Amino acid sequence: MKKIFVVSQVLLAINLFILIVPTSAFLIAFQLFPNLDSTENGLGVYPLLFMIYGFAGLFVTISLSIIMIVVYTWYKYKFTEKD
């Protein structure tokens, strides 16, 4: 049970990384190098692509993460209590 819980949390962290880091890197690169204008060479689609994939992944992993937090907490405290 703990392994599944950890995997769900790692998947959530990976999706947050995909959402934040590459998108920020492209936006910073566009600010530092104005010659990479997104309208001329098509690089402007990459931040949007990472945002779409990040949000789509978060829909799945956030729900899985919440379910696993509830189930793991219930499992841990139900079976650790001694009558």
Short mmCIF file of N, CA, C and O in Angstrom, two decimals:
data_model
loop_
_atom_site.label_atom_id
_atom_site.label_comp_id
_atom_site.label_asym_id
_atom_site.label_seq_id
_atom_site.Cartn_x
_atom_site.Cartn_y
_atom_site.Cartn_z
N MET A 1 0.82 -1.19 0.00
CA MET A 1 0.00 0.00 0.00
C MET A 1 0.87 1.26 0.00
O MET A 1 0.56 2.21 -0.69
N LYS A 2 1.96 1.19 0.77
CA LYS A 2 2.83 2.37 0.84
C LYS A 2 3.51 2.64 -0.50
O LYS A 2 3.71 3.78 -0.88
N LYS A 3 3.84 1.57 -1.24
CA LYS A 3 4.48 1.75 -2.54
C LYS A 3 3.55 2.45 -3.52
O LYS A 3 3.98 3.33 -4.26
N ILE A 4 2.28 2.09 -3.51
CA ILE A 4 1.31 2.74 -4.40
C ILE A 4 1.14 4.20 -4.02
O ILE A 4 1.04 5.07 -4.87
N PHE A 5 1.12 4.47 -2.72
CA PHE A 5 1.02 5.84 -2.24
C PHE A 5 2.21 6.68 -2.71
O PHE A 5 2.04 7.79 -3.21
N VAL A 6 3.40 6.13 -2.58
CA VAL A 6 4.61 6.84 -3.00
C VAL A 6 4.61 7.07 -4.52
O VAL A 6 4.96 8.15 -4.99
N VAL A 7 4.19 6.07 -5.27
CA VAL A 7 4.14 6.20 -6.73
C VAL A 7 3.16 7.30 -7.14
O VAL A 7 3.45 8.10 -8.03
N SER A 8 2.01 7.38 -6.48
CA SER A 8 1.05 8.43 -6.83
C SER A 8 1.61 9.81 -6.52
O SER A 8 1.38 10.76 -7.29
N GLN A 9 2.36 9.94 -5.44
CA GLN A 9 2.95 11.23 -5.10
C GLN A 9 4.07 11.60 -6.07
O GLN A 9 4.24 12.77 -6.44
N VAL A 10 4.84 10.61 -6.51
CA VAL A 10 5.91 10.86 -7.48
C VAL A 10 5.32 11.28 -8.83
O VAL A 10 5.83 12.20 -9.48
N LEU A 11 4.23 10.64 -9.24
CA LEU A 11 3.58 11.03 -10.49
C LEU A 11 3.06 12.47 -10.42
O LEU A 11 3.15 13.22 -11.39
N LEU A 12 2.53 12.84 -9.27
CA LEU A 12 2.08 14.22 -9.09
C LEU A 12 3.25 15.18 -9.19
O LEU A 12 3.15 16.22 -9.85
N ALA A 13 4.37 14.85 -8.59
CA ALA A 13 5.55 15.71 -8.65
C ALA A 13 6.08 15.82 -10.07
O ALA A 13 6.49 16.90 -10.52
N ILE A 14 6.07 14.72 -10.82
CA ILE A 14 6.53 14.75 -12.21
C ILE A 14 5.64 15.65 -13.05
O ILE A 14 6.13 16.45 -13.85
N ASN A 15 4.33 15.56 -12.87
CA ASN A 15 3.43 16.42 -13.64
C ASN A 15 3.56 17.88 -13.26
O ASN A 15 3.47 18.76 -14.12
N LEU A 16 3.79 18.17 -12.01
CA LEU A 16 4.03 19.56 -11.61
C LEU A 16 5.34 20.07 -12.22
O LEU A 16 5.42 21.22 -12.64
N PHE A 17 6.35 19.21 -12.28
CA PHE A 17 7.61 19.58 -12.91
C PHE A 17 7.39 19.89 -14.39
O PHE A 17 7.89 20.90 -14.90
N ILE A 18 6.64 19.03 -15.08
CA ILE A 18 6.36 19.25 -16.51
C ILE A 18 5.60 20.55 -16.72
O ILE A 18 5.83 21.26 -17.69
N LEU A 19 4.72 20.87 -15.80
CA LEU A 19 3.93 22.08 -15.94
C LEU A 19 4.75 23.34 -15.69
O LEU A 19 4.60 24.33 -16.40
N ILE A 20 5.65 23.31 -14.73
CA ILE A 20 6.32 24.53 -14.30
C ILE A 20 7.66 24.76 -14.99
O ILE A 20 7.89 25.83 -15.57
N VAL A 21 8.56 23.80 -14.95
CA VAL A 21 9.95 24.03 -15.36
C VAL A 21 10.11 24.27 -16.86
O VAL A 21 10.67 25.31 -17.25
N PRO A 22 9.66 23.39 -17.76
CA PRO A 22 9.88 23.68 -19.18
C PRO A 22 9.14 24.91 -19.67
O PRO A 22 9.66 25.67 -20.49
N THR A 23 7.93 25.11 -19.15
CA THR A 23 7.17 26.30 -19.55
C THR A 23 7.91 27.57 -19.14
O THR A 23 8.05 28.50 -19.94
N SER A 24 8.41 27.59 -17.93
CA SER A 24 9.17 28.75 -17.46
C SER A 24 10.45 28.94 -18.24
O SER A 24 10.84 30.07 -18.56
N ALA A 25 11.12 27.84 -18.57
CA ALA A 25 12.36 27.94 -19.34
C ALA A 25 12.12 28.56 -20.71
O ALA A 25 12.89 29.43 -21.15
N PHE A 26 11.07 28.13 -21.38
CA PHE A 26 10.77 28.72 -22.69
C PHE A 26 10.37 30.18 -22.57
O PHE A 26 10.80 31.02 -23.38
N LEU A 27 9.57 30.54 -21.57
CA LEU A 27 9.17 31.93 -21.43
C LEU A 27 10.35 32.83 -21.07
O LEU A 27 10.44 33.96 -21.55
N ILE A 28 11.26 32.32 -20.25
CA ILE A 28 12.46 33.09 -19.93
C ILE A 28 13.35 33.24 -21.17
O ILE A 28 13.90 34.31 -21.43
N ALA A 29 13.47 32.17 -21.94
CA ALA A 29 14.26 32.24 -23.18
C ALA A 29 13.68 33.24 -24.15
O ALA A 29 14.42 33.97 -24.83
N PHE A 30 12.35 33.31 -24.23
CA PHE A 30 11.71 34.29 -25.13
C PHE A 30 11.95 35.71 -24.65
O PHE A 30 12.05 36.63 -25.46
N GLN A 31 12.06 35.91 -23.33
CA GLN A 31 12.34 37.24 -22.81
C GLN A 31 13.81 37.62 -23.00
O GLN A 31 14.11 38.78 -23.29
N LEU A 32 14.71 36.66 -22.83
CA LEU A 32 16.14 36.95 -22.97
C LEU A 32 16.57 37.12 -24.42
O LEU A 32 17.47 37.90 -24.72
N PHE A 33 15.96 36.35 -25.29
CA PHE A 33 16.32 36.39 -26.71
C PHE A 33 15.10 36.75 -27.53
O PHE A 33 14.34 35.87 -27.97
N PRO A 34 14.88 38.03 -27.75
CA PRO A 34 13.69 38.45 -28.50
C PRO A 34 13.69 37.96 -29.95
O PRO A 34 12.64 37.93 -30.59
N ASN A 35 14.85 37.55 -30.46
CA ASN A 35 14.88 37.06 -31.83
C ASN A 35 14.21 35.69 -31.96
O ASN A 35 13.98 35.22 -33.07
N LEU A 36 13.91 35.04 -30.84
CA LEU A 36 13.16 33.79 -30.87
C LEU A 36 11.66 34.07 -30.84
O LEU A 36 10.90 33.39 -30.17
N ASP A 37 11.26 35.07 -31.60
CA ASP A 37 9.85 35.44 -31.61
C ASP A 37 9.00 34.23 -31.97
O ASP A 37 9.23 33.57 -32.98
N SER A 38 8.05 33.96 -31.14
CA SER A 38 7.28 32.72 -31.29
C SER A 38 6.39 32.72 -32.52
O SER A 38 5.98 31.67 -32.99
N THR A 39 6.08 33.87 -33.08
CA THR A 39 5.21 33.90 -34.24
C THR A 39 5.95 33.55 -35.53
O THR A 39 5.34 33.07 -36.47
N GLU A 40 7.26 33.75 -35.56
CA GLU A 40 7.99 33.52 -36.81
C GLU A 40 8.51 32.10 -36.95
O GLU A 40 8.48 31.54 -38.03
N ASN A 41 9.01 31.50 -35.88
CA ASN A 41 9.62 30.19 -36.01
C ASN A 41 8.83 29.05 -35.37
O ASN A 41 9.26 27.92 -35.39
N GLY A 42 7.69 29.34 -34.78
CA GLY A 42 6.84 28.31 -34.23
C GLY A 42 7.24 27.80 -32.86
O GLY A 42 6.70 26.81 -32.40
N LEU A 43 8.19 28.44 -32.18
CA LEU A 43 8.58 27.99 -30.84
C LEU A 43 7.54 28.36 -29.78
O LEU A 43 7.58 27.82 -28.69
N GLY A 44 6.63 29.22 -30.10
CA GLY A 44 5.63 29.65 -29.13
C GLY A 44 4.64 28.57 -28.77
O GLY A 44 3.94 28.67 -27.77
N VAL A 45 4.59 27.53 -29.56
CA VAL A 45 3.66 26.44 -29.27
C VAL A 45 4.17 25.55 -28.13
O VAL A 45 3.38 24.91 -27.45
N TYR A 46 5.46 25.52 -27.88
CA TYR A 46 6.01 24.63 -26.85
C TYR A 46 5.56 24.98 -25.43
O TYR A 46 5.20 24.07 -24.68
N PRO A 47 5.58 26.25 -25.01
CA PRO A 47 5.04 26.53 -23.66
C PRO A 47 3.57 26.14 -23.54
O PRO A 47 3.15 25.57 -22.53
N LEU A 48 2.80 26.39 -24.58
CA LEU A 48 1.40 26.01 -24.56
C LEU A 48 1.25 24.49 -24.53
O LEU A 48 0.40 23.96 -23.80
N LEU A 49 2.09 23.80 -25.26
CA LEU A 49 2.06 22.34 -25.27
C LEU A 49 2.38 21.76 -23.90
O LEU A 49 1.68 20.85 -23.42
N PHE A 50 3.40 22.29 -23.24
CA PHE A 50 3.74 21.83 -21.90
C PHE A 50 2.64 22.16 -20.90
O PHE A 50 2.37 21.37 -19.99
N MET A 51 1.98 23.29 -21.06
CA MET A 51 0.88 23.63 -20.17
C MET A 51 -0.30 22.69 -20.36
O MET A 51 -0.91 22.23 -19.39
N ILE A 52 -0.62 22.37 -21.61
CA ILE A 52 -1.73 21.45 -21.88
C ILE A 52 -1.43 20.07 -21.32
O ILE A 52 -2.28 19.47 -20.64
N TYR A 53 -0.22 19.55 -21.58
CA TYR A 53 0.13 18.23 -21.06
C TYR A 53 0.20 18.23 -19.54
O TYR A 53 -0.19 17.26 -18.89
N GLY A 54 0.71 19.30 -18.97
CA GLY A 54 0.79 19.38 -17.51
C GLY A 54 -0.58 19.39 -16.85
O GLY A 54 -0.82 18.67 -15.89
N PHE A 55 -1.50 20.21 -17.38
CA PHE A 55 -2.84 20.26 -16.81
C PHE A 55 -3.60 18.96 -17.04
O PHE A 55 -4.33 18.50 -16.16
N ALA A 56 -3.44 18.35 -18.20
CA ALA A 56 -4.11 17.07 -18.46
C ALA A 56 -3.58 15.99 -17.52
O ALA A 56 -4.37 15.19 -16.99
N GLY A 57 -2.30 15.98 -17.29
CA GLY A 57 -1.74 15.01 -16.34
C GLY A 57 -2.18 15.29 -14.92
O GLY A 57 -2.39 14.36 -14.13
N LEU A 58 -2.33 16.57 -14.57
CA LEU A 58 -2.75 16.91 -13.21
C LEU A 58 -4.18 16.47 -12.93
O LEU A 58 -4.51 16.12 -11.80
N PHE A 59 -5.04 16.48 -13.95
CA PHE A 59 -6.40 16.00 -13.73
C PHE A 59 -6.41 14.56 -13.26
O PHE A 59 -7.19 14.17 -12.41
N VAL A 60 -5.52 13.76 -13.82
CA VAL A 60 -5.45 12.35 -13.44
C VAL A 60 -4.70 12.18 -12.12
O VAL A 60 -5.17 11.50 -11.21
N THR A 61 -3.54 12.80 -12.01
CA THR A 61 -2.70 12.53 -10.83
C THR A 61 -3.20 13.19 -9.56
O THR A 61 -2.98 12.66 -8.48
N ILE A 62 -3.88 14.33 -9.65
CA ILE A 62 -4.42 14.94 -8.44
C ILE A 62 -5.53 14.07 -7.87
O ILE A 62 -5.58 13.83 -6.67
N SER A 63 -6.41 13.58 -8.74
CA SER A 63 -7.47 12.72 -8.23
C SER A 63 -6.90 11.42 -7.66
O SER A 63 -7.32 10.95 -6.60
N LEU A 64 -5.92 10.82 -8.35
CA LEU A 64 -5.27 9.62 -7.83
C LEU A 64 -4.56 9.90 -6.51
O LEU A 64 -4.64 9.10 -5.58
N SER A 65 -3.91 11.03 -6.42
CA SER A 65 -3.19 11.40 -5.21
C SER A 65 -4.14 11.58 -4.03
O SER A 65 -3.86 11.11 -2.92
N ILE A 66 -5.26 12.25 -4.24
CA ILE A 66 -6.23 12.45 -3.16
C ILE A 66 -6.82 11.13 -2.71
O ILE A 66 -6.94 10.86 -1.51
N ILE A 67 -7.18 10.29 -3.67
CA ILE A 67 -7.72 8.97 -3.32
C ILE A 67 -6.69 8.17 -2.54
O ILE A 67 -7.02 7.53 -1.52
N MET A 68 -5.45 8.19 -2.96
CA MET A 68 -4.42 7.42 -2.27
C MET A 68 -4.11 7.97 -0.89
O MET A 68 -3.82 7.22 0.03
N ILE A 69 -4.18 9.28 -0.70
CA ILE A 69 -3.98 9.86 0.63
C ILE A 69 -5.08 9.38 1.57
O ILE A 69 -4.80 8.96 2.71
N VAL A 70 -6.32 9.41 1.11
CA VAL A 70 -7.43 8.97 1.95
C VAL A 70 -7.32 7.48 2.25
O VAL A 70 -7.45 7.05 3.41
N VAL A 71 -7.09 6.66 1.23
CA VAL A 71 -7.02 5.20 1.42
C VAL A 71 -5.82 4.83 2.30
O VAL A 71 -5.94 3.99 3.20
N TYR A 72 -4.68 5.44 2.05
CA TYR A 72 -3.49 5.11 2.84
C TYR A 72 -3.66 5.52 4.30
O TYR A 72 -3.29 4.79 5.21
N THR A 73 -4.24 6.69 4.54
CA THR A 73 -4.48 7.13 5.91
C THR A 73 -5.47 6.20 6.60
O THR A 73 -5.25 5.81 7.75
N TRP A 74 -6.53 5.84 5.90
CA TRP A 74 -7.51 4.91 6.47
C TRP A 74 -6.85 3.57 6.76
O TRP A 74 -7.06 2.99 7.82
N TYR A 75 -6.07 3.07 5.83
CA TYR A 75 -5.40 1.77 5.99
C TYR A 75 -4.41 1.79 7.15
O TYR A 75 -4.36 0.88 7.96
N LYS A 76 -3.64 2.88 7.22
CA LYS A 76 -2.61 2.98 8.25
C LYS A 76 -3.21 3.04 9.64
O LYS A 76 -2.75 2.36 10.56
N TYR A 77 -4.24 3.87 9.82
CA TYR A 77 -4.79 4.04 11.16
C TYR A 77 -5.78 2.95 11.55
O TYR A 77 -5.97 2.67 12.73
N LYS A 78 -6.39 2.31 10.59
CA LYS A 78 -7.31 1.24 10.92
C LYS A 78 -6.56 0.00 11.39
O LYS A 78 -6.99 -0.67 12.34
N PHE A 79 -5.46 -0.31 10.74
CA PHE A 79 -4.75 -1.53 11.07
C PHE A 79 -3.65 -1.33 12.12
O PHE A 79 -3.05 -2.29 12.55
N THR A 80 -3.39 -0.10 12.53
CA THR A 80 -2.41 0.11 13.58
C THR A 80 -3.06 0.24 14.96
O THR A 80 -2.39 0.13 15.95
N GLU A 81 -4.38 0.50 15.00
CA GLU A 81 -5.07 0.56 16.28
C GLU A 81 -5.23 -0.83 16.85
O GLU A 81 -5.63 -1.77 16.16
N LYS A 82 -4.93 -0.96 18.10
CA LYS A 82 -5.10 -2.24 18.78
C LYS A 82 -6.30 -2.16 19.72
O LYS A 82 -6.44 -1.19 20.46
N ASP A 83 -7.15 -3.15 19.64
CA ASP A 83 -8.34 -3.15 20.49
C ASP A 83 -8.05 -3.63 21.88
O ASP A 83 -7.29 -4.37 22.24
#
